[in-house]
Coordinates of N, CA and C in Angstrom, one line a residue:
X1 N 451.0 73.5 168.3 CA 451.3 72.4 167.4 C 450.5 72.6 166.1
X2 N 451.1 73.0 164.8 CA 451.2 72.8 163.5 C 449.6 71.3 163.3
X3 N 448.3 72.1 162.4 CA 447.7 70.8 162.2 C 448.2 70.0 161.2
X4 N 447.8 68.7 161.0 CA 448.3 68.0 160.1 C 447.7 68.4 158.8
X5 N 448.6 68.2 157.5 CA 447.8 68.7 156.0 C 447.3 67.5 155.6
X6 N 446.5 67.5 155.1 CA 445.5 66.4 154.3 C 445.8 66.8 152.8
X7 N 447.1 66.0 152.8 CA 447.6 66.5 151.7 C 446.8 66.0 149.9
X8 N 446.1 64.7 149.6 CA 444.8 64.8 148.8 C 444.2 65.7 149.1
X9 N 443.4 66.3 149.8 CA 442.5 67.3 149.7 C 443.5 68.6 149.0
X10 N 444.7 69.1 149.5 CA 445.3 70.4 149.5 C 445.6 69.8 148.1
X11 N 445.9 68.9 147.2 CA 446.6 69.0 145.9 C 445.0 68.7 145.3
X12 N 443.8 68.1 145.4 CA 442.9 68.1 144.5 C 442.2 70.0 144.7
X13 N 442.6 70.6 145.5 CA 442.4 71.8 145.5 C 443.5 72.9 144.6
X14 N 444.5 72.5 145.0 CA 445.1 73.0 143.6 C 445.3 72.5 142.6
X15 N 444.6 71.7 142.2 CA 444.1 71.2 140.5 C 442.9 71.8 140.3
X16 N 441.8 72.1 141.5 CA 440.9 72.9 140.6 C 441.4 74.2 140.5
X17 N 442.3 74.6 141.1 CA 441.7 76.3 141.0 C 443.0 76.6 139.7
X18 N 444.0 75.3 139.8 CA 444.8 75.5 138.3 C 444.4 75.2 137.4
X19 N 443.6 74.2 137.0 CA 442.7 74.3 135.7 C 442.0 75.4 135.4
X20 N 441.6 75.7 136.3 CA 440.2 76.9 136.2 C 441.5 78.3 135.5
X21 N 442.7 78.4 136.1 CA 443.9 79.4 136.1 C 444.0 79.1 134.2
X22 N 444.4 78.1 134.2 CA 445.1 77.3 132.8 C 443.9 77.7 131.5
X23 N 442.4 77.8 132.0 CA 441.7 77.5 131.1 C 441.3 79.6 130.7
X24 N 441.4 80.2 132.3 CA 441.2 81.3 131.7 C 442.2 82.1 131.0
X25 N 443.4 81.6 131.2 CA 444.9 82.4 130.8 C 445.5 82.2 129.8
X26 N 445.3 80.6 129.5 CA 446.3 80.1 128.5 C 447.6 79.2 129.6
X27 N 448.1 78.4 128.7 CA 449.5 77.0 129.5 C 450.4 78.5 129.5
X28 N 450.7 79.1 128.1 CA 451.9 79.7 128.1 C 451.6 81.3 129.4
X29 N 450.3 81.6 129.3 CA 450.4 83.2 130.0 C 450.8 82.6 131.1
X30 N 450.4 81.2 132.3 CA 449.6 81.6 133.0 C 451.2 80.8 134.1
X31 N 451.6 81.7 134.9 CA 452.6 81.8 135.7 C 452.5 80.8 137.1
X32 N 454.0 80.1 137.6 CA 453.6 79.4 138.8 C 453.3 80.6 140.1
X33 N 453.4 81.7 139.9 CA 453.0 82.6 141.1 C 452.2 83.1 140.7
X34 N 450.9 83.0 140.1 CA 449.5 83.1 139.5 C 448.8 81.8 139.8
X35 N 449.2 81.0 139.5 CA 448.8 79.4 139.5 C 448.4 79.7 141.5
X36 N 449.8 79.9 142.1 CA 449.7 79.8 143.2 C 448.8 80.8 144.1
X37 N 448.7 81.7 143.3 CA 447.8 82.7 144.0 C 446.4 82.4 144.1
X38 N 446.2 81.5 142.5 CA 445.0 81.1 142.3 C 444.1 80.1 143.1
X39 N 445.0 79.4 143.7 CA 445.1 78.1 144.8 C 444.6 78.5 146.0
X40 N 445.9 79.6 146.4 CA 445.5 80.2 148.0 C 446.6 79.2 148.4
X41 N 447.8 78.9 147.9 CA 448.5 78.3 148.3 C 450.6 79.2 148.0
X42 N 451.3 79.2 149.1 CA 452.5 79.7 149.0 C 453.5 78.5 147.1
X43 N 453.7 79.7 146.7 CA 454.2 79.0 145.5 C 455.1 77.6 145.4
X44 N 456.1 77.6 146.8 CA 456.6 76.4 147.4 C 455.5 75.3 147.5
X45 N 454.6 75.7 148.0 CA 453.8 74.3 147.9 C 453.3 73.7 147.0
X46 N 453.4 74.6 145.8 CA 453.0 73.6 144.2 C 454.7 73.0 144.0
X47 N 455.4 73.4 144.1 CA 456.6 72.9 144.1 C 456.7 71.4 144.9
X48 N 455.6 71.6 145.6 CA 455.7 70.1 146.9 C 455.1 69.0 146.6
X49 N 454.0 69.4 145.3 CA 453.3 68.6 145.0 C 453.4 68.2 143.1
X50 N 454.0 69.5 142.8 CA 454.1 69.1 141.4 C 455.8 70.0 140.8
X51 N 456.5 69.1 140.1 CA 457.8 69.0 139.4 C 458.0 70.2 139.2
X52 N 457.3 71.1 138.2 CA 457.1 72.5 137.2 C 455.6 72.4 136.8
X53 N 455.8 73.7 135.9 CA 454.2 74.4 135.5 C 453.9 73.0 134.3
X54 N 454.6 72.5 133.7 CA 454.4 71.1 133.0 C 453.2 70.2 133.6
X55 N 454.5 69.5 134.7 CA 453.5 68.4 135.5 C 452.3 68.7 135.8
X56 N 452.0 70.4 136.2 CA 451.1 70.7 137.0 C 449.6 71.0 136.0
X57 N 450.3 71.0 134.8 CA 449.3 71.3 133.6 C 448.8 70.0 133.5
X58 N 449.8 68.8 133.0 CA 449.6 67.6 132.6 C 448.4 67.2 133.8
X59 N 449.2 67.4 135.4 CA 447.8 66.8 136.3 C 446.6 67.6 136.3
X60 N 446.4 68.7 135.8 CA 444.6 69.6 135.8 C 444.2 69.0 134.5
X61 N 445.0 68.6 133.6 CA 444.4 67.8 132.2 C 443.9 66.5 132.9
X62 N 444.7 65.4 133.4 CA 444.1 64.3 134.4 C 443.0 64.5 134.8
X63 N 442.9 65.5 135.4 CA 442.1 65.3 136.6 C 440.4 66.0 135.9
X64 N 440.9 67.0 134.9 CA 439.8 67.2 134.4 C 439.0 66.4 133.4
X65 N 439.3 65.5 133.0 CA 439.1 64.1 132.2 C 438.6 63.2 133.2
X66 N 439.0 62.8 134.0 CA 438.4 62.4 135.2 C 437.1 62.5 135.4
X67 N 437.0 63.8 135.5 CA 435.9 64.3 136.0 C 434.4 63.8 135.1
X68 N 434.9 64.2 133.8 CA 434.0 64.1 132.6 C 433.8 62.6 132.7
X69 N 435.0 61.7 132.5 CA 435.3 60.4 132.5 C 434.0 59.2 133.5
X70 N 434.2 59.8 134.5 CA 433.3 59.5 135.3 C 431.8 59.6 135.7
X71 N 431.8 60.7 135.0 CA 430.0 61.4 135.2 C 429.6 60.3 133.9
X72 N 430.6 60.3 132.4 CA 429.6 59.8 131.6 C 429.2 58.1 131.6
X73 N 430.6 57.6 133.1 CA 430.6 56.3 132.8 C 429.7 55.7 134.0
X74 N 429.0 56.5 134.8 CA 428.2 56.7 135.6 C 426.9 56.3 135.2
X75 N 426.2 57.2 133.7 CA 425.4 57.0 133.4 C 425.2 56.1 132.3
X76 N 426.9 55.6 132.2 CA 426.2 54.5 130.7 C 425.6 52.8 131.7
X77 N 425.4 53.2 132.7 CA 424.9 52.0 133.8 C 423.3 52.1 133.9
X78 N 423.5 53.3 133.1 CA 422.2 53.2 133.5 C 421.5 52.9 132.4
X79 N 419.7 52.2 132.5 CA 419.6 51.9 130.6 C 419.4 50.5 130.9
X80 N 417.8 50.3 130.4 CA 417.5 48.5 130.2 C 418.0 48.2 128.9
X81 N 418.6 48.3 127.9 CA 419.2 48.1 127.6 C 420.3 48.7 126.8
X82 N 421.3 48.2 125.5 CA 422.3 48.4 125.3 C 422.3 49.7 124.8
X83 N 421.0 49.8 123.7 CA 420.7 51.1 123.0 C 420.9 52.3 124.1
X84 N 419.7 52.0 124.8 CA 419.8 53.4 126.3 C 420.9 53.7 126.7
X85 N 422.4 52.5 127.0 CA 423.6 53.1 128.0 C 424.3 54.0 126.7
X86 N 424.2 53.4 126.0 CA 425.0 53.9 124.6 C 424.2 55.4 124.9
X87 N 423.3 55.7 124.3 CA 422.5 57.2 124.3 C 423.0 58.1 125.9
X88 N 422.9 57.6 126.7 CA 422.9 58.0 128.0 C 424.3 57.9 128.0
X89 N 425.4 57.2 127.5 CA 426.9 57.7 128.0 C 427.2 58.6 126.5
X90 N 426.5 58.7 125.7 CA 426.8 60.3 124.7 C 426.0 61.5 125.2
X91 N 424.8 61.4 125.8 CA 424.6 62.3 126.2 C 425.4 62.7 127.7
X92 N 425.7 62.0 128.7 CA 425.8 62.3 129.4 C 427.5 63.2 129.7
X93 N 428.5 62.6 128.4 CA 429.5 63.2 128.0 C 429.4 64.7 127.4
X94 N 428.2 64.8 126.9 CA 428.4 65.9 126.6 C 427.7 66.8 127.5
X95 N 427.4 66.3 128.4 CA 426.3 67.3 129.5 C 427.8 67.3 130.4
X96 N 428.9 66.9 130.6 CA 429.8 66.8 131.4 C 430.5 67.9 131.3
X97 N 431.0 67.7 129.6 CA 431.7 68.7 129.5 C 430.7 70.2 129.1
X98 N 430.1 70.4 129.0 CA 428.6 71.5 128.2 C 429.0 71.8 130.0
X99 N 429.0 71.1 130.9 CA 429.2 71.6 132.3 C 429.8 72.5 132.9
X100 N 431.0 71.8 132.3 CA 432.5 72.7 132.5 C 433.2 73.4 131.5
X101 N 431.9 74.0 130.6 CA 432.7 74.9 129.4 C 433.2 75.5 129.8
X102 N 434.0 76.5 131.0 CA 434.7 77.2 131.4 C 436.1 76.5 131.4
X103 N 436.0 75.7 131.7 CA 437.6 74.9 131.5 C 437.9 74.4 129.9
X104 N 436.5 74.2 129.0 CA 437.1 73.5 127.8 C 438.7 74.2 127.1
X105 N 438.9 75.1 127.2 CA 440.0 75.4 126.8 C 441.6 74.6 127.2
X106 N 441.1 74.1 128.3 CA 442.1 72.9 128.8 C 442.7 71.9 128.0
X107 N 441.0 71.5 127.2 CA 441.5 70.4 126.0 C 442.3 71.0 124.8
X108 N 441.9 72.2 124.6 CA 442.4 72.9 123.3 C 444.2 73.0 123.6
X109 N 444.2 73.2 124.8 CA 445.3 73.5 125.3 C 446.5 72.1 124.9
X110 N 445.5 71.1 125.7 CA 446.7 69.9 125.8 C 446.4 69.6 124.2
X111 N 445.7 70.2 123.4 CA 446.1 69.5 121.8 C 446.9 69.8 121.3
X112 N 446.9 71.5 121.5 CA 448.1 72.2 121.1 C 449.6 71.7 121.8
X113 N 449.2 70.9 123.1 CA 450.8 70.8 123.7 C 451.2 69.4 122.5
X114 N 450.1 68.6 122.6 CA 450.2 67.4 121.4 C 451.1 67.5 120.2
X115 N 451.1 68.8 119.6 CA 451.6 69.1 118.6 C 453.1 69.9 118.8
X116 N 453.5 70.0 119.9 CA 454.7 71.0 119.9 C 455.9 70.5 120.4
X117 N 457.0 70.8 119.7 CA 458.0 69.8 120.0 C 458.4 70.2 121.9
X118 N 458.7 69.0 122.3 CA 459.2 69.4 123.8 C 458.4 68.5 124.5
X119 N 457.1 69.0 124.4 CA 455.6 68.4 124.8 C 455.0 67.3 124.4
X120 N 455.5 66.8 122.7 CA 454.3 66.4 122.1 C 454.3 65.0 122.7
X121 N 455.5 64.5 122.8 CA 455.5 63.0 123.2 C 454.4 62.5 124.4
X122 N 454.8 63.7 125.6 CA 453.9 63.3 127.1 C 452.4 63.4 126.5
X123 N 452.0 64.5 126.2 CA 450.8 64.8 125.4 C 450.0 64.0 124.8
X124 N 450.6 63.7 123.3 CA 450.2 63.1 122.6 C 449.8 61.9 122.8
X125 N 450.5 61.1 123.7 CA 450.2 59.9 124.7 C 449.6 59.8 125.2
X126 N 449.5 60.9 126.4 CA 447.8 61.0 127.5 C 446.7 60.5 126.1
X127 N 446.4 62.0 125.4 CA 445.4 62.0 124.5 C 445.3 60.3 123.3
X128 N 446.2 59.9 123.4 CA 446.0 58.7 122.2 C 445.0 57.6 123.4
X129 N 446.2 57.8 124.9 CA 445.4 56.2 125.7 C 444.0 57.0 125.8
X130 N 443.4 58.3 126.4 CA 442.6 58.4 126.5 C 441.1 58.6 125.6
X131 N 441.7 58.7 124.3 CA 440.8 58.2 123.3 C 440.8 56.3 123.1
X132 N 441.6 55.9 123.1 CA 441.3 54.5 123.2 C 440.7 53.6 124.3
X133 N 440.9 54.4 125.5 CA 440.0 54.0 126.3 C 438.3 54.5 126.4
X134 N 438.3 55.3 125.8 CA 436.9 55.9 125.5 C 436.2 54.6 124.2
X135 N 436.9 54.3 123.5 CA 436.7 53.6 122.4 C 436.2 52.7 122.5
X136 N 437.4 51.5 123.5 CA 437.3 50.6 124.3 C 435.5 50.4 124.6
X137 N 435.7 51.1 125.9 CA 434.4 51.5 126.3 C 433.0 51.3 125.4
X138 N 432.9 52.4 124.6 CA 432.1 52.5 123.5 C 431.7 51.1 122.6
X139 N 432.9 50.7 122.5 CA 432.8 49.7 121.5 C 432.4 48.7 121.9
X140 N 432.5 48.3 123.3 CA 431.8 47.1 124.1 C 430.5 47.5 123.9
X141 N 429.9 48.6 124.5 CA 428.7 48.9 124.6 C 427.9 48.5 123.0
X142 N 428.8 48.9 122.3 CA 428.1 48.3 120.7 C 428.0 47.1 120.4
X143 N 429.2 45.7 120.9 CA 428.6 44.6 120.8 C 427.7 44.4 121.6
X144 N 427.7 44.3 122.6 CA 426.4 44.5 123.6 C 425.1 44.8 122.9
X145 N 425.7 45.8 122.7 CA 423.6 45.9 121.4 C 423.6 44.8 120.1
X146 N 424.8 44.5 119.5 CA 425.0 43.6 118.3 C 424.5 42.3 119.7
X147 N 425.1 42.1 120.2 CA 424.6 40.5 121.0 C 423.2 40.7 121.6
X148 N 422.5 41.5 121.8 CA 421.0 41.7 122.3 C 419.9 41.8 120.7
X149 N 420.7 42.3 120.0 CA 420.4 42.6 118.5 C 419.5 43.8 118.5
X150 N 419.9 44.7 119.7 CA 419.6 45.7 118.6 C 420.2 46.4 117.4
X151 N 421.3 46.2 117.1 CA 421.9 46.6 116.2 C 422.3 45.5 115.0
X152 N 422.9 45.5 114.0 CA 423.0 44.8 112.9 C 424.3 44.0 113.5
X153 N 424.4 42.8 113.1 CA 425.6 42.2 113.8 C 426.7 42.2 112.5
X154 N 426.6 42.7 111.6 CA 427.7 42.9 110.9 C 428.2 44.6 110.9
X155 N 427.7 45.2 111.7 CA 428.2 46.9 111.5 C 429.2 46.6 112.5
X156 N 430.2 47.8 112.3 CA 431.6 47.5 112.5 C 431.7 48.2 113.6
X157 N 431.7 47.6 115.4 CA 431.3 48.5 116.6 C 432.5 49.4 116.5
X158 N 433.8 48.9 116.1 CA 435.5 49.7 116.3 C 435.1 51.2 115.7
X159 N 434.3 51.0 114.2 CA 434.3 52.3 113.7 C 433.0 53.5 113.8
X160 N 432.1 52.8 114.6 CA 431.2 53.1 115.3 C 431.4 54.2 116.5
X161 N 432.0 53.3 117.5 CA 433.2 53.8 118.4 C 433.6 55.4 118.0
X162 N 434.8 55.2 117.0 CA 435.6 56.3 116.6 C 434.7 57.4 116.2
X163 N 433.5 57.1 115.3 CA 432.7 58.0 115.1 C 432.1 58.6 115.8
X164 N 431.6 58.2 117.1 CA 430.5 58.8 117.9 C 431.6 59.5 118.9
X165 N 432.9 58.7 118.9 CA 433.6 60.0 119.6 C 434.2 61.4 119.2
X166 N 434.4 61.1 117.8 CA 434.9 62.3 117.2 C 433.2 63.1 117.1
X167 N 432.0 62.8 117.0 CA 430.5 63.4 116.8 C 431.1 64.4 118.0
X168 N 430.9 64.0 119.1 CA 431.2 63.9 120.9 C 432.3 65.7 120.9
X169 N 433.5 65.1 120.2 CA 434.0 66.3 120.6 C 433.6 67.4 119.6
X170 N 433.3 66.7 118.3 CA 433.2 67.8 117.5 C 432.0 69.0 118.1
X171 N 430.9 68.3 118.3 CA 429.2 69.2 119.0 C 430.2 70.2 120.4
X172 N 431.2 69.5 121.0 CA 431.6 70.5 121.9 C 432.4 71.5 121.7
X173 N 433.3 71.4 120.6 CA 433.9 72.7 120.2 C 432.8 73.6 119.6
X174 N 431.8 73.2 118.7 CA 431.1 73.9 118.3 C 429.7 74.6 119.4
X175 N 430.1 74.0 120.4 CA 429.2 74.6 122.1 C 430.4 75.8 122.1
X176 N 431.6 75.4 122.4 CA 432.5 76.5 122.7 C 432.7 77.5 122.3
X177 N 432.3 77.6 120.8 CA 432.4 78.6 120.1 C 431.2 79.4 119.8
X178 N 430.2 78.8 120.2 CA 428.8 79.2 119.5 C 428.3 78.5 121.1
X179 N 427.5 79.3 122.1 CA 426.8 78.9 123.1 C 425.5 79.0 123.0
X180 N 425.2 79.3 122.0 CA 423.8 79.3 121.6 C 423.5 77.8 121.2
X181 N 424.6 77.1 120.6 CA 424.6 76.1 119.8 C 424.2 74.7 121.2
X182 N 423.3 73.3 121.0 CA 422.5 72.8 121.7 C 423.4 71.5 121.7
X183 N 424.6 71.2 121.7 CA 425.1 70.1 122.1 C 424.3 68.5 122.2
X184 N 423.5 68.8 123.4 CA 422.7 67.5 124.1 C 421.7 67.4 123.1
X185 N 420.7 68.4 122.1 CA 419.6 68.0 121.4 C 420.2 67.2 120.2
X186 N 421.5 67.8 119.7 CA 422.0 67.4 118.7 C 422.7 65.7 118.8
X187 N 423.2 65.6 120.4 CA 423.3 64.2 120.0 C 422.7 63.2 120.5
X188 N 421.4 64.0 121.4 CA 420.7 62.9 121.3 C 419.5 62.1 119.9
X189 N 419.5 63.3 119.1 CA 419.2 63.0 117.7 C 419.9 62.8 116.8
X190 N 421.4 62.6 116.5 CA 422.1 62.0 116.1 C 421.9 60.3 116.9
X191 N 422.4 59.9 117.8 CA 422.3 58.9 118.5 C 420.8 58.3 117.9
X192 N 419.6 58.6 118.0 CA 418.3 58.3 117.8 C 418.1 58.1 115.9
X193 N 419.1 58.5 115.2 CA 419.1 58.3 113.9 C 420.3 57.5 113.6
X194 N 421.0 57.6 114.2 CA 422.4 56.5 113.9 C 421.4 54.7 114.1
X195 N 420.7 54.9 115.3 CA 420.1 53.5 115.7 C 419.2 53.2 114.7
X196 N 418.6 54.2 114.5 CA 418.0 53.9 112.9 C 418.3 53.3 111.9
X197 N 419.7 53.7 111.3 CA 420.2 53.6 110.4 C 420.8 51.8 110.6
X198 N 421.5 51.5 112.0 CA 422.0 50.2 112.2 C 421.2 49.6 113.1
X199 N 420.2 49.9 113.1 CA 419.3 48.8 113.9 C 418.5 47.9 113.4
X200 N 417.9 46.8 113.9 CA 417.4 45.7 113.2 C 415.8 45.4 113.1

């Protein structure tokens, strides 16, 4: 008698070993009978779980955002106050992804799908909700310091937000490209001079 598949476990297993495929190959090199090899899984069974090599990219982009998503929203709980969660959910985003540099090319990947016709619509979309929900996030955490007062209650938390996310990805491309380069020192002293600059 055939065991039963635990089928979550068998598809969060090939999401990692296809991101890990995606990030070292490239969307366009990287083949559904590579993908499947990569897995340890018969090429029919990515078929069982995902549409084409699309869906299956789109879900290792999910899931690897996830990942990050969660580690940094883990630690913005932590922190007597608002100043700390703020510090601790930029640092902790970038210790997430500085984690998984081996995959960062995943993001580069779905930017590039962002921009190409066929793609850009599904793409572009992930990436817009998923920056606005980072924003979201962020931006609460800023009135939260404007209502505790550490921060100036007229600075503008929306553009605050935007900025400390674009700071966020920018320090990580420039980890990707330069691994010498220090990510976490950089924004925790960015962060420590921003509060400077809007604090009361």
């Amino acid at each position: 008698m055939a065991r039963p598949v635990d089928r979550d476990a068998k598809r969060l297993k090939i999401l990692e070993a296809a991101t890990a495929r995606f990030a070292e190959v490239g969307y366009e090199a990287a083949s559904m009978d590579g993908l499947a090899a990569a897995a340890g899984v018969s090429k029919g069974s990515l078929y069982d779980y995902f549409k084409n090599k699309e869906d299956l990219f789109y879900a290792s982009f999910e899931w690897f955002e996830a990942q990050v998503l969660a580690a940094s929203m883990a630690r913005m709980q932590d922190g007597d106050s608002a100043r700390a969660r703020l510090i601790n959910f930029a640092d902790a985003s970038v210790a997430a992804l500085q984690d998984n540099v081996a995959l960062y090319p995943v993001m580069l990947e779905v930017w590039a799908a962002a921009a190409k016709s066929g793609t850009r619509e599904r793409f572009s979309d992930a990436m817009r909700m998923l920056y606005r929900d980072f924003r979201a996030q962020i931006c609460m955490l800023f009135r939260a310091a404007q209502a505790s007062g550490d921060i100036k209650p007229d600075a503008d938390a929306e553009a605050l937000a935007g900025m400390l996310i674009g700071a966020v990805d920018g320090l990580l491309l420039q980890y990707w490209l330069d691994p010498g380069f220090d990510p976490r020192a950089w924004v925790r002293s960015f962060m420590n001079s921003l509060f400077d600059g809007i604090g009361r």
